[in-house]
Amino acid sequence: EIIVTLADAENGAQLVAYDEAGNQVVASEPIGQGNRWRNQLAVGAFGPNGELELADVRTPHLSGTVEFFQVEGDRLVRVGAVSGYTSHVIGSPNLDMGIAGDFDGSGRPELMMPIFERTALVGIERIEAEPGAAEVWRVELPGRLTTNVWAVGRTDGRIMVAVGTDRGILRVWER
């Protein structure tokens, strides 16, 4: 399936998934206001019981709400959300400041992304309790994040992560 963000001036952005033949399979509700964006991040087994979910950041330039969606019929239904995070800076070509993986070795995937101020990276995991998502770890950065988040899996199962900051520092670490 192909997942896109569709937007119009009246209703704002919504997430839509198409099959390989170009048929719409599922869609989220639009934000409901023009000039409001969603940045889809990843699809993975984020659900508390391993359910397949789609993660996005709603209004990454305003409030930065991370949302998780599950498929219900022909709809994407929001099942969790937490605010205060972003996936990119407005006008930047770096749209991948958020990635998914099991960065803490818990056996469950989480999203790694910056807090809204871009001075720390966090792990956000889906939980059963309200609001359905929570920050589970945090790494402070030596400055503001200015690059995409880069990660590569090692043969021993650990993950190497690298980011750059506005102070010209490249930070590389292993999770």
PDB file of C-alpha atoms in Angstrom:
ATOM      1  CA  GLU A   1       0.000   0.000   0.000  1.00  0.00           C
ATOM      2  CA  ILE A   2       0.993   3.588  -0.595  1.00  0.00           C
ATOM      3  CA  ILE A   3       0.368   6.119   2.168  1.00  0.00           C
ATOM      4  CA  VAL A   4       0.085   9.809   1.352  1.00  0.00           C
ATOM      5  CA  THR A   5      -0.930  13.026   3.022  1.00  0.00           C
ATOM      6  CA  LEU A   6      -3.693  14.797   1.108  1.00  0.00           C
ATOM      7  CA  ALA A   7      -4.537  18.394   1.943  1.00  0.00           C
ATOM      8  CA  ASP A   8      -6.828  21.127   0.766  1.00  0.00           C
ATOM      9  CA  ALA A   9      -7.273  24.768   1.744  1.00  0.00           C
ATOM     10  CA  GLU A  10     -10.611  24.169   3.475  1.00  0.00           C
ATOM     11  CA  ASN A  11     -10.193  20.918   5.448  1.00  0.00           C
ATOM     12  CA  GLY A  12      -6.447  20.612   5.953  1.00  0.00           C
ATOM     13  CA  ALA A  13      -4.528  17.348   5.776  1.00  0.00           C
ATOM     14  CA  GLN A  14      -5.643  13.749   6.065  1.00  0.00           C
ATOM     15  CA  LEU A  15      -3.854  10.427   5.723  1.00  0.00           C
ATOM     16  CA  VAL A  16      -4.913   8.170   2.840  1.00  0.00           C
ATOM     17  CA  ALA A  17      -3.700   4.683   1.894  1.00  0.00           C
ATOM     18  CA  TYR A  18      -4.026   3.294  -1.639  1.00  0.00           C
ATOM     19  CA  ASP A  19      -3.470  -0.209  -2.949  1.00  0.00           C
ATOM     20  CA  GLU A  20      -1.057  -0.925  -5.808  1.00  0.00           C
ATOM     21  CA  ALA A  21      -3.873  -0.485  -8.345  1.00  0.00           C
ATOM     22  CA  GLY A  22      -4.499   3.080  -7.110  1.00  0.00           C
ATOM     23  CA  ASN A  23      -7.714   2.356  -5.217  1.00  0.00           C
ATOM     24  CA  GLN A  24      -8.250   4.135  -1.907  1.00  0.00           C
ATOM     25  CA  VAL A  25      -8.190   1.578   0.914  1.00  0.00           C
ATOM     26  CA  VAL A  26      -8.452   3.686   4.099  1.00  0.00           C
ATOM     27  CA  ALA A  27      -8.411   7.344   5.133  1.00  0.00           C
ATOM     28  CA  SER A  28      -8.264   9.366   8.332  1.00  0.00           C
ATOM     29  CA  GLU A  29     -10.523  12.288   9.050  1.00  0.00           C
ATOM     30  CA  PRO A  30      -9.080  15.589   7.781  1.00  0.00           C
ATOM     31  CA  ILE A  31      -7.796  17.979  10.415  1.00  0.00           C
ATOM     32  CA  GLY A  32     -10.777  20.241   9.709  1.00  0.00           C
ATOM     33  CA  GLN A  33      -8.928  23.502   9.128  1.00  0.00           C
ATOM     34  CA  GLY A  34      -6.974  24.712   6.108  1.00  0.00           C
ATOM     35  CA  ASN A  35      -3.198  25.144   6.199  1.00  0.00           C
ATOM     36  CA  ARG A  36      -2.789  22.341   8.762  1.00  0.00           C
ATOM     37  CA  TRP A  37      -0.416  19.479   8.014  1.00  0.00           C
ATOM     38  CA  ARG A  38       0.169  15.835   8.928  1.00  0.00           C
ATOM     39  CA  ASN A  39       3.533  14.184   8.370  1.00  0.00           C
ATOM     40  CA  GLN A  40       3.229  10.397   8.206  1.00  0.00           C
ATOM     41  CA  LEU A  41       6.196   8.676   9.849  1.00  0.00           C
ATOM     42  CA  ALA A  42       5.935   4.897   9.916  1.00  0.00           C
ATOM     43  CA  VAL A  43       3.758   1.812   9.895  1.00  0.00           C
ATOM     44  CA  GLY A  44       4.643  -0.864  12.414  1.00  0.00           C
ATOM     45  CA  ALA A  45       3.532  -3.136  15.242  1.00  0.00           C
ATOM     46  CA  PHE A  46       3.167  -0.168  17.615  1.00  0.00           C
ATOM     47  CA  GLY A  47      -0.050  -1.335  19.316  1.00  0.00           C
ATOM     48  CA  PRO A  48       0.143  -2.500  22.955  1.00  0.00           C
ATOM     49  CA  ASN A  49      -0.521  -6.059  21.736  1.00  0.00           C
ATOM     50  CA  GLY A  50       1.509  -5.739  18.542  1.00  0.00           C
ATOM     51  CA  GLU A  51      -1.314  -4.338  16.403  1.00  0.00           C
ATOM     52  CA  LEU A  52      -0.247  -2.808  13.090  1.00  0.00           C
ATOM     53  CA  GLU A  53      -0.563   0.980  13.315  1.00  0.00           C
ATOM     54  CA  LEU A  54       0.300   4.085  11.322  1.00  0.00           C
ATOM     55  CA  ALA A  55       2.122   6.899  13.128  1.00  0.00           C
ATOM     56  CA  ASP A  56       2.147  10.550  12.124  1.00  0.00           C
ATOM     57  CA  VAL A  57       2.795  14.015  13.532  1.00  0.00           C
ATOM     58  CA  ARG A  58      -0.191  16.326  13.326  1.00  0.00           C
ATOM     59  CA  THR A  59       0.704  20.009  12.902  1.00  0.00           C
ATOM     60  CA  PRO A  60       4.464  19.515  13.387  1.00  0.00           C
ATOM     61  CA  HIS A  61       4.996  23.294  13.145  1.00  0.00           C
ATOM     62  CA  LEU A  62       2.357  24.272  15.720  1.00  0.00           C
ATOM     63  CA  SER A  63       1.646  21.787  18.516  1.00  0.00           C
ATOM     64  CA  GLY A  64       3.426  18.693  17.236  1.00  0.00           C
ATOM     65  CA  THR A  65       1.026  15.916  18.212  1.00  0.00           C
ATOM     66  CA  VAL A  66       2.241  12.365  17.595  1.00  0.00           C
ATOM     67  CA  GLU A  67      -0.743  10.215  16.619  1.00  0.00           C
ATOM     68  CA  PHE A  68      -1.209   6.471  16.163  1.00  0.00           C
ATOM     69  CA  PHE A  69      -3.959   5.068  13.905  1.00  0.00           C
ATOM     70  CA  GLN A  70      -5.477   1.620  13.417  1.00  0.00           C
ATOM     71  CA  VAL A  71      -7.554   0.455  10.450  1.00  0.00           C
ATOM     72  CA  GLU A  72     -11.271   0.025  11.128  1.00  0.00           C
ATOM     73  CA  GLY A  73     -13.087  -0.862   7.912  1.00  0.00           C
ATOM     74  CA  ASP A  74     -12.286   1.897   5.418  1.00  0.00           C
ATOM     75  CA  ARG A  75     -11.155   4.356   8.099  1.00  0.00           C
ATOM     76  CA  LEU A  76      -7.964   5.150   9.966  1.00  0.00           C
ATOM     77  CA  VAL A  77      -9.046   5.690  13.573  1.00  0.00           C
ATOM     78  CA  ARG A  78      -6.812   7.488  16.073  1.00  0.00           C
ATOM     79  CA  VAL A  79      -6.003   5.239  19.039  1.00  0.00           C
ATOM     80  CA  GLY A  80      -3.285   7.255  20.773  1.00  0.00           C
ATOM     81  CA  ALA A  81      -1.736  10.712  20.831  1.00  0.00           C
ATOM     82  CA  VAL A  82       0.798  12.791  22.747  1.00  0.00           C
ATOM     83  CA  SER A  83       1.826  16.425  22.090  1.00  0.00           C
ATOM     84  CA  GLY A  84       5.072  18.387  22.174  1.00  0.00           C
ATOM     85  CA  TYR A  85       7.105  16.804  19.347  1.00  0.00           C
ATOM     86  CA  THR A  86       8.030  17.582  15.762  1.00  0.00           C
ATOM     87  CA  SER A  87       9.271  15.797  12.663  1.00  0.00           C
ATOM     88  CA  HIS A  88      10.771  18.768  10.823  1.00  0.00           C
ATOM     89  CA  VAL A  89      11.254  22.523  10.735  1.00  0.00           C
ATOM     90  CA  ILE A  90       8.871  24.493   8.530  1.00  0.00           C
ATOM     91  CA  GLY A  91      10.424  25.077   5.110  1.00  0.00           C
ATOM     92  CA  SER A  92      13.192  22.504   5.670  1.00  0.00           C
ATOM     93  CA  PRO A  93      13.926  19.670   3.224  1.00  0.00           C
ATOM     94  CA  ASN A  94      14.786  17.502   6.272  1.00  0.00           C
ATOM     95  CA  LEU A  95      11.431  15.765   6.796  1.00  0.00           C
ATOM     96  CA  ASP A  96      12.828  12.682   8.518  1.00  0.00           C
ATOM     97  CA  MET A  97      13.591  13.810  12.042  1.00  0.00           C
ATOM     98  CA  GLY A  98      11.423  10.919  13.219  1.00  0.00           C
ATOM     99  CA  ILE A  99      12.054   7.190  12.723  1.00  0.00           C
ATOM    100  CA  ALA A 100      10.768   3.936  14.167  1.00  0.00           C
ATOM    101  CA  GLY A 101      12.598   1.005  15.741  1.00  0.00           C
ATOM    102  CA  ASP A 102      13.222  -0.868  18.963  1.00  0.00           C
ATOM    103  CA  PHE A 103      15.826   1.593  20.198  1.00  0.00           C
ATOM    104  CA  ASP A 104      15.647   0.651  23.888  1.00  0.00           C
ATOM    105  CA  GLY A 105      15.764  -3.132  23.419  1.00  0.00           C
ATOM    106  CA  SER A 106      12.324  -3.655  24.994  1.00  0.00           C
ATOM    107  CA  GLY A 107      11.107  -5.855  22.157  1.00  0.00           C
ATOM    108  CA  ARG A 108       8.547  -3.215  21.116  1.00  0.00           C
ATOM    109  CA  PRO A 109       9.030  -0.509  18.489  1.00  0.00           C
ATOM    110  CA  GLU A 110       8.926   3.133  19.456  1.00  0.00           C
ATOM    111  CA  LEU A 111       9.203   6.375  17.528  1.00  0.00           C
ATOM    112  CA  MET A 112      12.445   8.303  17.979  1.00  0.00           C
ATOM    113  CA  MET A 113      11.925  11.995  17.344  1.00  0.00           C
ATOM    114  CA  PRO A 114      12.807  15.420  18.721  1.00  0.00           C
ATOM    115  CA  ILE A 115      10.874  17.384  21.263  1.00  0.00           C
ATOM    116  CA  PHE A 116       9.303  20.494  19.731  1.00  0.00           C
ATOM    117  CA  GLU A 117      12.357  22.650  20.627  1.00  0.00           C
ATOM    118  CA  ARG A 118      14.652  20.043  18.959  1.00  0.00           C
ATOM    119  CA  THR A 119      17.058  19.968  21.942  1.00  0.00           C
ATOM    120  CA  ALA A 120      16.394  16.323  22.833  1.00  0.00           C
ATOM    121  CA  LEU A 121      15.413  13.082  21.129  1.00  0.00           C
ATOM    122  CA  VAL A 122      12.769  10.921  22.766  1.00  0.00           C
ATOM    123  CA  GLY A 123      11.266   7.475  22.426  1.00  0.00           C
ATOM    124  CA  ILE A 124       7.475   7.483  22.133  1.00  0.00           C
ATOM    125  CA  GLU A 125       5.676   4.199  22.665  1.00  0.00           C
ATOM    126  CA  ARG A 126       2.031   3.210  22.376  1.00  0.00           C
ATOM    127  CA  ILE A 127       0.396   2.395  25.709  1.00  0.00           C
ATOM    128  CA  GLU A 128      -3.065   1.128  26.670  1.00  0.00           C
ATOM    129  CA  ALA A 129      -3.840   3.894  29.192  1.00  0.00           C
ATOM    130  CA  GLU A 130      -5.009   7.347  28.096  1.00  0.00           C
ATOM    131  CA  PRO A 131      -3.804   9.215  26.093  1.00  0.00           C
ATOM    132  CA  GLY A 132      -2.605   6.059  24.319  1.00  0.00           C
ATOM    133  CA  ALA A 133       1.048   7.104  23.859  1.00  0.00           C
ATOM    134  CA  ALA A 134       3.879   8.160  26.153  1.00  0.00           C
ATOM    135  CA  GLU A 135       7.486   9.279  26.165  1.00  0.00           C
ATOM    136  CA  VAL A 136       9.526   6.331  27.496  1.00  0.00           C
ATOM    137  CA  TRP A 137      13.091   7.703  27.260  1.00  0.00           C
ATOM    138  CA  ARG A 138      14.975  10.907  26.402  1.00  0.00           C
ATOM    139  CA  VAL A 139      18.465  11.822  25.134  1.00  0.00           C
ATOM    140  CA  GLU A 140      19.539  15.462  25.476  1.00  0.00           C
ATOM    141  CA  LEU A 141      21.356  16.894  22.444  1.00  0.00           C
ATOM    142  CA  PRO A 142      24.364  19.264  22.350  1.00  0.00           C
ATOM    143  CA  GLY A 143      22.375  21.983  20.550  1.00  0.00           C
ATOM    144  CA  ARG A 144      19.296  22.025  18.303  1.00  0.00           C
ATOM    145  CA  LEU A 145      18.770  19.142  15.898  1.00  0.00           C
ATOM    146  CA  THR A 146      19.294  20.309  12.302  1.00  0.00           C
ATOM    147  CA  THR A 147      19.588  17.032  10.392  1.00  0.00           C
ATOM    148  CA  ASN A 148      17.462  14.001   9.729  1.00  0.00           C
ATOM    149  CA  VAL A 149      17.789  11.229  12.310  1.00  0.00           C
ATOM    150  CA  TRP A 150      19.944   8.441  10.910  1.00  0.00           C
ATOM    151  CA  ALA A 151      19.940   4.877  12.221  1.00  0.00           C
ATOM    152  CA  VAL A 152      21.404   1.556  11.144  1.00  0.00           C
ATOM    153  CA  GLY A 153      20.909  -1.884  12.645  1.00  0.00           C
ATOM    154  CA  ARG A 154      23.986  -3.825  13.707  1.00  0.00           C
ATOM    155  CA  THR A 155      24.420  -7.573  13.345  1.00  0.00           C
ATOM    156  CA  ASP A 156      24.194  -7.951  17.148  1.00  0.00           C
ATOM    157  CA  GLY A 157      20.686  -6.408  17.135  1.00  0.00           C
ATOM    158  CA  ARG A 158      21.713  -3.030  18.526  1.00  0.00           C
ATOM    159  CA  ILE A 159      21.041   0.195  16.634  1.00  0.00           C
ATOM    160  CA  MET A 160      23.531   2.985  15.868  1.00  0.00           C
ATOM    161  CA  VAL A 161      21.982   6.473  15.728  1.00  0.00           C
ATOM    162  CA  ALA A 162      23.496   9.723  14.421  1.00  0.00           C
ATOM    163  CA  VAL A 163      22.264  13.324  14.355  1.00  0.00           C
ATOM    164  CA  GLY A 164      23.755  16.762  13.688  1.00  0.00           C
ATOM    165  CA  THR A 165      23.125  19.971  15.606  1.00  0.00           C
ATOM    166  CA  ASP A 166      23.256  23.704  14.993  1.00  0.00           C
ATOM    167  CA  ARG A 167      26.583  23.808  16.879  1.00  0.00           C
ATOM    168  CA  GLY A 168      28.263  21.737  14.164  1.00  0.00           C
ATOM    169  CA  ILE A 169      28.307  18.632  16.362  1.00  0.00           C
ATOM    170  CA  LEU A 170      27.656  15.155  14.969  1.00  0.00           C
ATOM    171  CA  ARG A 171      26.419  12.948  17.781  1.00  0.00           C
ATOM    172  CA  VAL A 172      26.633   9.175  17.282  1.00  0.00           C
ATOM    173  CA  TRP A 173      25.545   6.644  19.871  1.00  0.00           C
ATOM    174  CA  GLU A 174      24.301   3.111  20.252  1.00  0.00           C
ATOM    175  CA  ARG A 175      20.886   2.172  21.605  1.00  0.00           C
TER     176      ARG A 175
END
